[in-house]
Short mmCIF file of C-alpha atoms and ligand atoms in Angstrom, two decimals:
data_model
loop_
_atom_site.label_atom_id
_atom_site.label_comp_id
_atom_site.label_asym_id
_atom_site.label_seq_id
_atom_site.Cartn_x
_atom_site.Cartn_y
_atom_site.Cartn_z
CA UNK A 1 31.51 29.75 36.50
CA UNK A 2 28.98 30.97 39.01
CA UNK A 3 27.12 27.96 40.38
CA UNK A 4 25.01 30.08 42.62
CA UNK A 5 23.69 31.92 39.60
CA UNK A 6 22.96 28.69 37.80
CA UNK A 7 21.08 27.33 40.79
CA UNK A 8 19.14 30.51 41.20
CA UNK A 9 17.91 30.71 37.66
CA UNK A 10 17.49 27.02 36.97
CA UNK A 11 13.77 27.17 37.78
CA UNK A 12 13.30 29.92 35.20
CA UNK A 13 14.90 27.73 32.58
CA UNK A 14 12.76 24.84 33.65
CA UNK A 15 9.65 26.91 33.18
CA UNK A 16 10.90 28.08 29.80
CA UNK A 17 11.73 24.54 28.77
CA UNK A 18 8.24 23.42 29.70
CA UNK A 19 6.77 26.24 27.62
CA UNK A 20 9.02 25.38 24.68
CA UNK A 21 8.05 21.75 24.98
CA UNK A 22 4.36 22.52 25.34
CA UNK A 23 4.18 24.84 22.33
CA UNK A 24 6.45 22.53 20.37
CA UNK A 25 4.40 19.44 21.04
CA UNK A 26 1.05 21.08 20.31
CA UNK A 27 2.42 22.78 17.20
CA UNK A 28 3.89 19.54 15.95
CA UNK A 29 0.65 17.72 16.62
CA UNK A 30 -1.19 20.17 14.38
CA UNK A 31 1.65 19.96 11.86
CA UNK A 32 1.16 16.19 11.71
CA UNK A 33 -2.56 16.59 11.10
CA UNK A 34 -1.98 19.17 8.38
CA UNK A 35 0.77 17.04 6.88
CA UNK A 36 -1.36 13.91 6.80
CA UNK A 37 -4.25 15.81 5.29
CA UNK A 38 -2.03 17.28 2.57
CA UNK A 39 -0.35 13.97 1.83
CA UNK A 40 -3.68 12.18 1.46
CA UNK A 41 -4.96 14.94 -0.85
CA UNK A 42 -1.82 14.63 -2.97
CA UNK A 43 -2.07 10.83 -2.94
CA UNK A 44 -5.61 10.85 -4.27
CA UNK A 45 -4.78 13.78 -6.60
CA UNK A 46 -7.99 15.53 -5.54
CA UNK A 47 -8.66 18.15 -8.22
CA UNK A 48 -8.35 21.83 -7.23
CA UNK A 49 -7.60 21.03 -3.58
CA UNK A 50 -4.29 19.45 -4.60
CA UNK A 51 -3.28 22.76 -6.18
CA UNK A 52 -4.09 24.66 -3.02
CA UNK A 53 -2.09 22.12 -1.03
CA UNK A 54 0.86 22.39 -3.42
CA UNK A 55 0.79 26.19 -3.16
CA UNK A 56 0.64 26.01 0.63
CA UNK A 57 3.62 23.66 0.73
CA UNK A 58 5.71 25.97 -1.45
CA UNK A 59 4.73 29.03 0.56
CA UNK A 60 5.38 27.35 3.86
CA UNK A 61 8.71 25.82 2.93
CA UNK A 62 10.11 28.90 1.24
CA UNK A 63 9.47 31.49 3.91
CA UNK A 64 11.27 31.70 7.26
CA UNK A 65 9.34 30.84 10.40
CA UNK A 66 10.15 34.27 11.79
CA UNK A 67 8.35 35.92 8.89
CA UNK A 68 5.41 33.55 9.25
CA UNK A 69 5.21 34.34 12.95
CA UNK A 70 5.25 38.10 12.36
CA UNK A 71 2.54 37.65 9.81
CA UNK A 72 0.35 35.82 12.27
CA UNK A 73 1.26 37.91 15.31
CA UNK A 74 0.97 41.35 13.76
CA UNK A 75 -1.18 40.57 10.73
CA UNK A 76 -4.12 38.68 12.20
CA UNK A 77 -5.13 41.40 14.71
CA UNK A 78 -5.22 43.85 11.81
CA UNK A 79 -7.98 41.85 10.15
CA UNK A 80 -9.83 41.57 13.42
CA UNK A 81 -8.69 38.18 14.66
CA UNK A 82 -7.63 38.37 18.27
CA UNK A 83 -4.61 36.27 19.11
CA UNK A 84 -2.30 35.64 21.99
CA UNK A 85 1.38 34.94 21.67
CA UNK A 86 1.12 31.25 22.56
CA UNK A 87 -1.58 30.58 19.98
CA UNK A 88 0.53 32.43 17.41
CA UNK A 89 3.57 30.32 18.23
CA UNK A 90 1.56 27.14 17.84
CA UNK A 91 -0.05 28.36 14.62
CA UNK A 92 3.31 29.39 13.18
CA UNK A 93 4.90 26.07 14.01
CA UNK A 94 1.93 24.18 12.58
CA UNK A 95 2.02 26.29 9.42
CA UNK A 96 5.71 25.64 8.90
CA UNK A 97 5.69 22.05 10.11
CA UNK A 98 2.62 21.06 8.10
CA UNK A 99 4.51 21.27 4.85
CA UNK A 100 7.55 19.42 6.14
CA UNK A 101 5.35 16.68 7.53
CA UNK A 102 3.38 16.61 4.29
CA UNK A 103 6.58 16.02 2.35
CA UNK A 104 7.74 13.15 4.52
CA UNK A 105 4.31 11.49 4.53
CA UNK A 106 4.08 12.00 0.79
CA UNK A 107 7.31 10.15 0.23
CA UNK A 108 5.91 7.45 2.49
CA UNK A 109 2.83 7.15 0.32
CA UNK A 110 4.99 7.06 -2.78
CA UNK A 111 6.90 4.12 -1.38
CA UNK A 112 3.70 2.06 -1.26
CA UNK A 113 3.27 0.00 -4.37
CA UNK A 114 0.23 1.08 -6.39
CA UNK A 115 -0.83 -2.51 -6.87
CA UNK A 116 -1.39 -2.83 -3.12
CA UNK A 117 -4.53 -0.83 -3.75
CA UNK A 118 -5.71 -3.38 -6.30
CA UNK A 119 -4.77 -6.18 -3.98
CA UNK A 120 -6.97 -4.66 -1.28
CA UNK A 121 -9.73 -3.86 -3.76
CA UNK A 122 -9.77 -7.44 -5.01
CA UNK A 123 -10.57 -8.50 -1.44
CA UNK A 124 -13.61 -6.25 -1.45
CA UNK A 125 -12.16 -3.43 0.62
CA UNK A 126 -13.61 0.01 0.00
CA UNK A 127 -11.34 2.99 -0.40
CA UNK A 128 -11.53 3.95 3.26
CA UNK A 129 -10.61 0.45 4.42
CA UNK A 130 -7.82 0.31 1.86
CA UNK A 131 -6.38 3.59 3.11
CA UNK A 132 -6.84 2.78 6.78
CA UNK A 133 -5.57 -0.79 6.88
CA UNK A 134 -3.28 -1.13 3.88
CA UNK A 135 -1.86 2.13 2.53
CA UNK A 136 -1.57 4.32 5.63
CA UNK A 137 0.26 1.88 7.90
CA UNK A 138 2.85 1.22 5.21
CA UNK A 139 3.22 4.88 4.30
CA UNK A 140 3.53 5.98 7.91
CA UNK A 141 6.16 3.45 8.84
CA UNK A 142 8.23 4.46 5.84
CA UNK A 143 7.90 8.11 6.93
CA UNK A 144 8.97 7.59 10.53
CA UNK A 145 12.64 8.60 10.12
CA UNK A 146 11.64 11.70 8.14
CA UNK A 147 8.98 12.47 10.71
CA UNK A 148 11.45 12.35 13.59
CA UNK A 149 13.92 14.53 11.70
CA UNK A 150 11.10 17.03 11.29
CA UNK A 151 10.30 16.90 15.00
CA UNK A 152 13.89 17.82 15.82
CA UNK A 153 13.92 20.55 13.20
CA UNK A 154 10.66 22.02 14.47
CA UNK A 155 11.66 21.90 18.14
CA UNK A 156 14.79 23.81 17.22
CA UNK A 157 12.75 26.32 15.24
CA UNK A 158 10.82 27.19 18.40
CA UNK A 159 13.82 29.31 19.36
CA UNK A 160 12.44 32.12 17.20
CA UNK A 161 9.36 32.28 19.44
CA UNK A 162 11.29 34.76 21.56
CA UNK A 163 10.70 37.27 18.77
CA UNK A 164 7.03 37.46 19.66
CA UNK A 165 7.82 37.75 23.37
CA UNK A 166 7.11 34.17 24.32
CA UNK A 167 9.17 33.28 27.36
CA UNK A 168 10.74 30.23 25.89
CA UNK A 169 14.31 29.07 26.45
CA UNK A 170 15.83 31.52 24.00
CA UNK A 171 13.90 34.42 25.45
CA UNK A 172 14.90 33.52 28.98
CA UNK A 173 18.57 33.27 28.10
CA UNK A 174 18.60 36.57 26.23
CA UNK A 175 16.69 38.20 29.03
CA UNK A 176 19.05 37.02 31.74
CA UNK A 177 22.13 37.94 29.72
CA UNK A 178 20.69 41.42 29.28
CA UNK A 179 19.97 41.75 32.99
CA UNK A 180 23.05 40.21 34.62
CA UNK A 181 25.69 39.87 31.89
CA UNK A 182 26.30 36.27 32.95
CA UNK A 183 26.76 35.22 29.36
CA UNK A 184 28.63 31.94 29.87
CA UNK A 185 26.30 30.55 32.49
CA UNK A 186 23.22 31.58 30.58
CA UNK A 187 24.40 30.04 27.36
CA UNK A 188 25.47 26.81 29.03
CA UNK A 189 22.03 26.51 30.57
CA UNK A 190 20.45 27.28 27.20
CA UNK A 191 22.45 24.63 25.37
CA UNK A 192 21.94 22.16 28.19
CA UNK A 193 18.20 22.49 28.13
CA UNK A 194 17.94 22.26 24.36
CA UNK A 195 20.01 19.09 24.48
CA UNK A 196 17.77 17.77 27.19
CA UNK A 197 14.77 18.29 24.93
CA UNK A 198 16.28 17.14 21.66
CA UNK A 199 18.69 14.37 22.51
CA UNK A 200 15.98 11.86 23.45
CA UNK A 201 14.16 12.50 20.17
CA UNK A 202 17.42 12.13 18.30
CA UNK A 203 18.25 8.84 20.01
CA UNK A 204 14.73 7.61 19.37
CA UNK A 205 15.22 8.54 15.73
CA UNK A 206 18.41 6.52 15.49
CA UNK A 207 16.76 3.54 17.13
CA UNK A 208 13.72 3.74 14.90
CA UNK A 209 15.82 4.09 11.77
CA UNK A 210 17.67 0.90 12.61
CA UNK A 211 14.42 -0.90 13.24
CA UNK A 212 12.74 0.40 10.11
CA UNK A 213 15.69 -0.68 8.06
CA UNK A 214 15.63 -4.08 9.69
CA UNK A 215 11.89 -4.37 9.20
CA UNK A 216 12.28 -3.10 5.60
CA UNK A 217 9.15 -4.59 4.07
CA UNK A 218 10.49 -4.68 0.51
CA UNK A 219 9.85 -8.22 -0.78
CA UNK B 1 -26.38 -28.86 -16.26
CA UNK B 2 -24.44 -26.82 -13.73
CA UNK B 3 -25.38 -23.20 -13.26
CA UNK B 4 -23.30 -20.46 -14.84
CA UNK B 5 -21.31 -18.34 -12.38
CA UNK B 6 -19.58 -15.86 -14.62
CA UNK B 7 -20.74 -14.58 -17.98
CA UNK B 8 -18.78 -12.38 -20.34
CA UNK B 9 -20.65 -11.09 -23.37
CA UNK B 10 -19.29 -9.16 -26.34
CA UNK B 11 -16.61 -7.65 -24.17
CA UNK B 12 -14.60 -4.89 -25.75
CA UNK B 13 -11.64 -3.21 -24.08
CA UNK B 14 -9.52 -0.43 -25.50
CA UNK B 15 -6.53 1.49 -24.26
CA UNK B 16 -6.69 4.85 -25.96
CA UNK B 17 -7.14 3.80 -29.60
CA UNK B 18 -5.68 0.32 -29.21
CA UNK B 19 -8.18 -2.53 -29.05
CA UNK B 20 -7.01 -5.06 -26.47
CA UNK B 21 -10.08 -7.29 -26.22
CA UNK B 22 -12.54 -7.54 -29.04
CA UNK B 23 -15.92 -9.22 -28.72
CA UNK B 24 -14.95 -11.76 -26.08
CA UNK B 25 -17.66 -14.20 -24.99
CA UNK B 26 -17.18 -16.57 -22.12
CA UNK B 27 -19.30 -18.45 -19.63
CA UNK B 28 -17.82 -20.17 -16.61
CA UNK B 29 -19.92 -22.83 -14.94
CA UNK B 30 -19.93 -23.74 -11.31
CA UNK B 31 -17.05 -26.04 -10.47
CA UNK B 32 -15.41 -25.52 -13.83
CA UNK B 33 -11.74 -24.79 -14.34
CA UNK B 34 -11.07 -22.61 -17.36
CA UNK B 35 -7.48 -22.12 -18.42
CA UNK B 36 -6.54 -19.21 -20.64
CA UNK B 37 -3.41 -19.38 -22.76
CA UNK B 38 -2.03 -17.09 -25.41
CA UNK B 39 1.00 -15.06 -26.45
CA UNK B 40 2.35 -12.25 -24.29
CA UNK B 41 0.37 -9.06 -24.68
CA UNK B 42 -2.71 -10.74 -26.13
CA UNK B 43 -4.88 -9.46 -23.30
CA UNK B 44 -5.07 -12.34 -20.82
CA UNK B 45 -4.35 -10.21 -17.77
CA UNK B 46 -6.63 -7.50 -19.07
CA UNK B 47 -9.48 -10.00 -19.36
CA UNK B 48 -8.99 -11.19 -15.78
CA UNK B 49 -8.77 -7.62 -14.52
CA UNK B 50 -12.02 -6.78 -16.28
CA UNK B 51 -13.60 -9.74 -14.51
CA UNK B 52 -13.29 -8.08 -11.13
CA UNK B 53 -13.75 -4.53 -12.25
CA UNK B 54 -10.14 -3.38 -12.09
CA UNK B 55 -10.39 -2.20 -15.69
CA UNK B 56 -12.94 -0.01 -17.41
CA UNK B 57 -14.52 -1.65 -20.42
CA UNK B 58 -15.84 0.02 -23.56
CA UNK B 59 -18.74 -2.23 -24.40
CA UNK B 60 -20.23 -5.61 -23.63
CA UNK B 61 -21.04 -6.98 -20.22
CA UNK B 62 -19.60 -9.09 -17.45
CA UNK B 63 -21.84 -10.68 -14.86
CA UNK B 64 -21.34 -12.67 -11.72
CA UNK B 65 -24.57 -14.65 -11.75
CA UNK B 66 -27.03 -11.79 -12.30
CA UNK B 67 -24.91 -8.93 -11.02
CA UNK B 68 -23.13 -6.70 -13.49
CA UNK B 69 -19.42 -6.09 -12.89
CA UNK B 70 -18.39 -2.65 -13.96
CA UNK B 71 -15.35 -0.58 -12.95
CA UNK B 72 -16.44 2.33 -10.79
CA UNK B 73 -19.92 1.04 -10.03
CA UNK B 74 -21.19 1.05 -6.46
CA UNK B 75 -21.79 -2.67 -6.06
CA UNK B 76 -18.20 -3.54 -6.88
CA UNK B 77 -17.19 -3.77 -3.23
CA UNK B 78 -19.86 -6.43 -2.67
CA UNK B 79 -19.12 -8.35 -5.85
CA UNK B 80 -15.37 -8.46 -5.32
CA UNK B 81 -15.90 -10.28 -2.05
CA UNK B 82 -17.20 -13.15 -4.14
CA UNK B 83 -14.34 -13.07 -6.62
CA UNK B 84 -10.93 -14.14 -5.39
CA UNK B 85 -7.91 -12.87 -7.26
CA UNK B 86 -4.33 -14.07 -7.04
CA UNK B 87 -1.66 -11.89 -8.61
CA UNK B 88 1.60 -12.74 -10.29
CA UNK B 89 3.63 -11.00 -7.59
CA UNK B 90 1.56 -12.18 -4.61
CA UNK B 91 0.72 -8.65 -3.43
CA UNK B 92 0.56 -9.62 0.21
CA UNK B 93 0.41 -6.75 2.69
CA UNK B 94 4.02 -6.44 3.84
CA UNK B 95 3.23 -4.80 7.17
CA UNK B 96 1.00 -7.64 8.33
CA UNK B 97 1.82 -11.17 9.40
CA UNK B 98 0.66 -14.07 7.30
CA UNK B 99 -2.32 -14.62 9.58
CA UNK B 100 -3.27 -10.93 9.66
CA UNK B 101 -3.00 -10.78 5.87
CA UNK B 102 -5.58 -13.53 5.72
CA UNK B 103 -7.83 -12.18 8.48
CA UNK B 104 -7.97 -8.56 7.35
CA UNK B 105 -10.69 -8.72 4.72
CA UNK B 106 -12.90 -11.38 6.33
CA UNK B 107 -12.99 -9.45 9.62
CA UNK B 108 -13.04 -5.86 8.35
CA UNK B 109 -14.98 -6.30 5.13
CA UNK B 110 -17.22 -9.27 5.83
CA UNK B 111 -17.35 -8.43 9.56
CA UNK B 112 -17.05 -12.07 10.43
CA UNK B 113 -16.11 -13.21 13.90
CA UNK B 114 -12.35 -13.14 14.29
CA UNK B 115 -12.19 -16.45 16.14
CA UNK B 116 -14.10 -18.30 13.44
CA UNK B 117 -12.03 -16.84 10.63
CA UNK B 118 -8.84 -17.56 12.47
CA UNK B 119 -9.76 -21.20 12.89
CA UNK B 120 -10.60 -21.40 9.21
CA UNK B 121 -7.41 -19.59 8.21
CA UNK B 122 -5.23 -21.91 10.25
CA UNK B 123 -6.95 -24.94 8.78
CA UNK B 124 -6.34 -23.62 5.26
CA UNK B 125 -2.74 -22.76 6.08
CA UNK B 126 -2.26 -26.28 7.32
CA UNK B 127 -3.70 -27.62 4.07
CA UNK B 128 -1.03 -25.74 2.10
CA UNK B 129 1.69 -26.71 4.56
CA UNK B 130 2.23 -23.28 6.08
CA UNK B 131 0.65 -23.47 9.51
CA UNK B 132 3.98 -22.78 11.20
CA UNK B 133 4.34 -19.58 9.18
CA UNK B 134 1.17 -17.94 10.50
CA UNK B 135 3.15 -15.46 12.58
CA UNK B 136 5.80 -14.69 9.96
CA UNK B 137 5.94 -11.57 7.84
CA UNK B 138 5.77 -11.89 4.06
CA UNK B 139 9.41 -10.82 3.71
CA UNK B 140 10.42 -13.89 5.68
CA UNK B 141 8.83 -16.25 3.17
CA UNK B 142 9.98 -17.66 -0.14
CA UNK B 143 8.09 -16.76 -3.30
CA UNK B 144 6.28 -20.07 -3.37
CA UNK B 145 5.23 -19.70 0.24
CA UNK B 146 4.02 -16.16 -0.37
CA UNK B 147 1.94 -17.31 -3.30
CA UNK B 148 0.37 -20.09 -1.24
CA UNK B 149 -0.49 -17.53 1.43
CA UNK B 150 -2.03 -15.30 -1.24
CA UNK B 151 -4.19 -18.23 -2.36
CA UNK B 152 -5.30 -18.90 1.20
CA UNK B 153 -6.06 -15.21 1.66
CA UNK B 154 -8.34 -15.30 -1.37
CA UNK B 155 -9.94 -18.59 -0.26
CA UNK B 156 -10.72 -17.32 3.20
CA UNK B 157 -13.25 -14.91 1.72
CA UNK B 158 -15.17 -17.97 0.51
CA UNK B 159 -15.37 -16.63 -3.04
CA UNK B 160 -17.58 -18.15 -5.69
CA UNK B 161 -14.86 -17.95 -8.28
CA UNK B 162 -11.08 -17.62 -8.20
CA UNK B 163 -8.98 -15.77 -10.77
CA UNK B 164 -5.30 -16.63 -11.14
CA UNK B 165 -3.03 -14.47 -13.28
CA UNK B 166 0.23 -16.27 -14.06
CA UNK B 167 0.70 -16.99 -10.40
CA UNK B 168 3.86 -19.02 -10.95
CA UNK B 169 5.52 -16.72 -13.48
CA UNK B 170 7.62 -14.93 -10.85
CA UNK B 171 8.71 -18.10 -9.07
CA UNK B 172 11.92 -20.05 -9.21
CA UNK B 173 11.31 -23.37 -10.98
CA UNK B 174 11.58 -25.45 -7.83
CA UNK B 175 8.77 -23.47 -6.21
CA UNK B 176 6.38 -23.64 -9.12
CA UNK B 177 5.27 -27.15 -8.26
CA UNK B 178 4.19 -26.42 -4.68
CA UNK B 179 1.87 -23.67 -5.90
CA UNK B 180 0.47 -25.68 -8.78
CA UNK B 181 -0.21 -28.59 -6.42
CA UNK B 182 -2.35 -26.31 -4.28
CA UNK B 183 -4.30 -25.26 -7.35
CA UNK B 184 -4.77 -28.86 -8.48
CA UNK B 185 -6.15 -29.63 -5.05
CA UNK B 186 -8.61 -26.75 -5.42
CA UNK B 187 -9.69 -28.13 -8.78
CA UNK B 188 -10.30 -31.49 -7.14
CA UNK B 189 -12.52 -29.72 -4.62
CA UNK B 190 -14.56 -28.47 -7.56
CA UNK B 191 -13.73 -24.83 -7.05
CA UNK B 192 -14.66 -22.54 -9.91
CA UNK B 193 -11.47 -21.10 -11.35
CA UNK B 194 -10.17 -19.06 -14.25
CA UNK B 195 -6.45 -19.55 -14.64
CA UNK B 196 -4.03 -17.73 -16.91
CA UNK B 197 -0.83 -19.69 -17.26
CA UNK B 198 2.12 -20.48 -19.46
CA UNK B 199 2.55 -23.89 -17.82
CA UNK B 200 1.16 -26.16 -20.52
CA UNK B 201 1.57 -29.41 -18.60
CA UNK B 202 -0.31 -27.91 -15.72
CA UNK B 203 -3.00 -26.57 -18.04
CA UNK B 204 -3.54 -30.05 -19.38
CA UNK B 205 -3.83 -31.49 -15.90
CA UNK B 206 -6.09 -28.91 -14.33
CA UNK B 207 -8.36 -27.59 -17.08
CA UNK B 208 -11.87 -28.61 -17.94
CA UNK B 209 -11.70 -26.17 -20.80
CA UNK B 210 -8.82 -24.31 -22.46
CA UNK B 211 -9.16 -20.99 -24.26
CA UNK B 212 -6.55 -19.75 -26.64
CA UNK B 213 -6.60 -15.99 -26.95
CA UNK B 214 -4.80 -14.08 -29.64
CA UNK B 215 -5.12 -10.52 -30.86
CA UNK B 216 -7.84 -9.83 -28.32
CA UNK B 217 -10.08 -12.66 -29.43
CA UNK B 218 -10.79 -16.17 -28.31
CA UNK B 219 -9.33 -18.01 -31.28
CA UNK B 220 -9.96 -21.52 -30.12
CA UNK B 221 -11.54 -23.29 -27.19
CA UNK B 222 -12.26 -26.82 -26.10
CA UNK B 223 -11.06 -29.59 -23.84
CA UNK B 224 -7.33 -29.68 -23.06
CA UNK B 225 -6.98 -32.57 -25.53
CA UNK B 226 -8.70 -30.65 -28.30
CA UNK B 227 -6.84 -27.39 -27.89
CA UNK B 228 -3.45 -28.53 -26.64
CA UNK B 229 -3.06 -31.84 -28.50
CA UNK B 230 -5.04 -31.34 -31.66
CA UNK B 231 -5.41 -27.62 -32.26
CA UNK B 232 -7.48 -26.82 -35.32
CA UNK B 233 -6.32 -23.28 -35.96
CA UNK B 234 -2.94 -22.54 -37.37
CA UNK B 235 -2.34 -19.72 -34.86
CA UNK B 236 -2.85 -22.11 -31.98
CA UNK B 237 -0.42 -24.59 -33.49
CA UNK B 238 2.15 -21.88 -33.97
CA UNK B 239 1.74 -20.75 -30.41
CA UNK B 240 2.06 -24.24 -28.98
CA UNK B 241 5.06 -24.91 -31.22
CA UNK B 242 6.88 -22.06 -29.52
CA UNK B 243 6.78 -24.09 -26.32
CA UNK B 244 8.06 -27.16 -28.09
CA UNK B 245 10.86 -25.13 -29.58
CA UNK B 246 11.72 -23.60 -26.24
CA UNK B 247 12.01 -27.05 -24.79
CA UNK B 248 14.38 -28.25 -27.50
CA UNK B 249 16.49 -25.12 -27.08
CA UNK B 250 16.63 -25.51 -23.34
CA UNK B 251 17.87 -29.02 -23.78
CA UNK B 252 20.57 -27.92 -26.17
CA UNK B 253 21.78 -25.15 -23.92
CA UNK B 254 21.93 -27.14 -20.72
N1 LIG C 301 -2.46 0.47 -18.64
C1 LIG C 301 -2.27 0.20 -19.96
N2 LIG C 301 -2.24 1.19 -20.88
C2 LIG C 301 -2.05 0.93 -22.18
N3 LIG C 301 -1.89 -0.31 -22.67
C3 LIG C 301 -1.91 -1.35 -21.83
C4 LIG C 301 -2.11 -1.15 -20.42
N4 LIG C 301 -2.09 -2.36 -19.82
C5 LIG C 301 -1.89 -3.25 -20.80
N5 LIG C 301 -1.78 -2.66 -22.00
C6 LIG C 301 -1.61 -3.35 -23.30
O1 LIG C 301 -2.64 -4.26 -23.43
C7 LIG C 301 -2.17 -5.42 -24.07
C8 LIG C 301 -2.60 -6.64 -23.29
O2 LIG C 301 -1.94 -6.63 -22.04
P1 LIG C 301 -2.09 -7.81 -21.02
O3 LIG C 301 -1.29 -7.47 -19.84
O4 LIG C 301 -3.52 -8.11 -20.82
O5 LIG C 301 -1.41 -9.01 -21.81
P2 LIG C 301 -1.15 -10.48 -21.33
O6 LIG C 301 -1.81 -11.36 -22.28
O7 LIG C 301 -1.50 -10.63 -19.90
O8 LIG C 301 0.41 -10.63 -21.52
P3 LIG C 301 1.50 -11.37 -20.61
O9 LIG C 301 1.47 -12.81 -21.00
O10 LIG C 301 2.79 -10.72 -21.00
O11 LIG C 301 1.13 -11.13 -19.19
C9 LIG C 301 -0.68 -5.27 -24.22
O12 LIG C 301 -0.42 -4.96 -25.57
C10 LIG C 301 -0.32 -4.13 -23.34
O13 LIG C 301 0.70 -3.38 -23.91
MG1 LIG C 302 -0.40 -10.88 -18.10
#
């Protein structure tokens, strides 16, 4: 083990970790918005739009992120849309994550009793108020464990960003291995940094799951 | 003569090709307690649900004073604020505390001042013996407590009329009384109420008028004495006999 090497290249990993985190967080943020939008469309069974949403979910879930990224990275410029690698990474993650988030929010919505809507309506709430104050809070808290599992999954998926030359953790490790052949050190740093990113989310997930189960609204 | 609050005229309700309510007429006066009885599936719940626009109707009209109540119409949100509904299974909002359940609609829908509503809510909770539960979540309450909260939640909107759909049917016997007592108290306060129930003793005690519904029609109506003690129609007698029979059976079994 070459500690000098580790010390020397630690800053590079730090930078890469920050990039991974940045792209991951922004991508996931968009994924959440897409997911919520899709879940609400499916909940209200909005004609036509719900079909588009369903098609998107199938497409997104049944193609690898790498393929989606290539599509965005190499495809968009061909039809005249200028992109940079970071935007592509974010878009790819949002495209993939949107469907996963949609699925977990959807199951959250499904867990809310239909008669809650009538209960709210009988108090004079309009459909926006019903969604905002009655349905959404219940649906979201049911979806929290699924949501956190998706966050972990999506953060891990960022490792394919290296394929479109983003200098994320994976890219940095591969690059350094190629340059200096310090495979062990590079991989240890790689694993260490991924753990650093993901372990807190994982622990949070475990904590939340316990709480949600304890809070379990059901009757 | 007291003014009429709710008017149902020639109401007809169908599910697909099945007629559930056929030519129902009903007028509820201010301060009146109308109790609806009838066999399971005769359309009691459907009638109540029509009364606050939860069900589409095929023909006839329902009015709260002069305003028409129609599923899907734009004024429904306004009208429902004046019609309180209490459901069989409470239907409290599980993610909110008792107090927040009660405050939600008055503050968000009626835009009333939170402090005022809170004071009112706590007073009402005290009246039903649940002041100490204001901060609890619904899951921490018994069925009877939940139902009392649901009644307070409806009351806090200051509705002109209250609809109760078998609000004790899901309760353990020992909790039925505490809910019925609250409703009796409301009747004493001259609240306008339409109550669907299978509790015949309670019906006798609380009702100004009893309606017997069968096969989608009001078969018989009158004072509790008239309908429950001396029913004129054979169908009504048969229906009431079922309760007698159930009582005898219960006695034999236990
Ligand atoms: N959504 C629906 N679609 C089709 N039929 C329905 C629907 N809801 C109720 N019905 C039918 O309408 C009839 C009246 O139902 P309703 O719930 O009003 O009866 P009820 O008098 O309240 O009975 P119970 O005492 O069991 O509550 C029943 O025959 C029922 O099967
Ligand atoms: Mg019913």
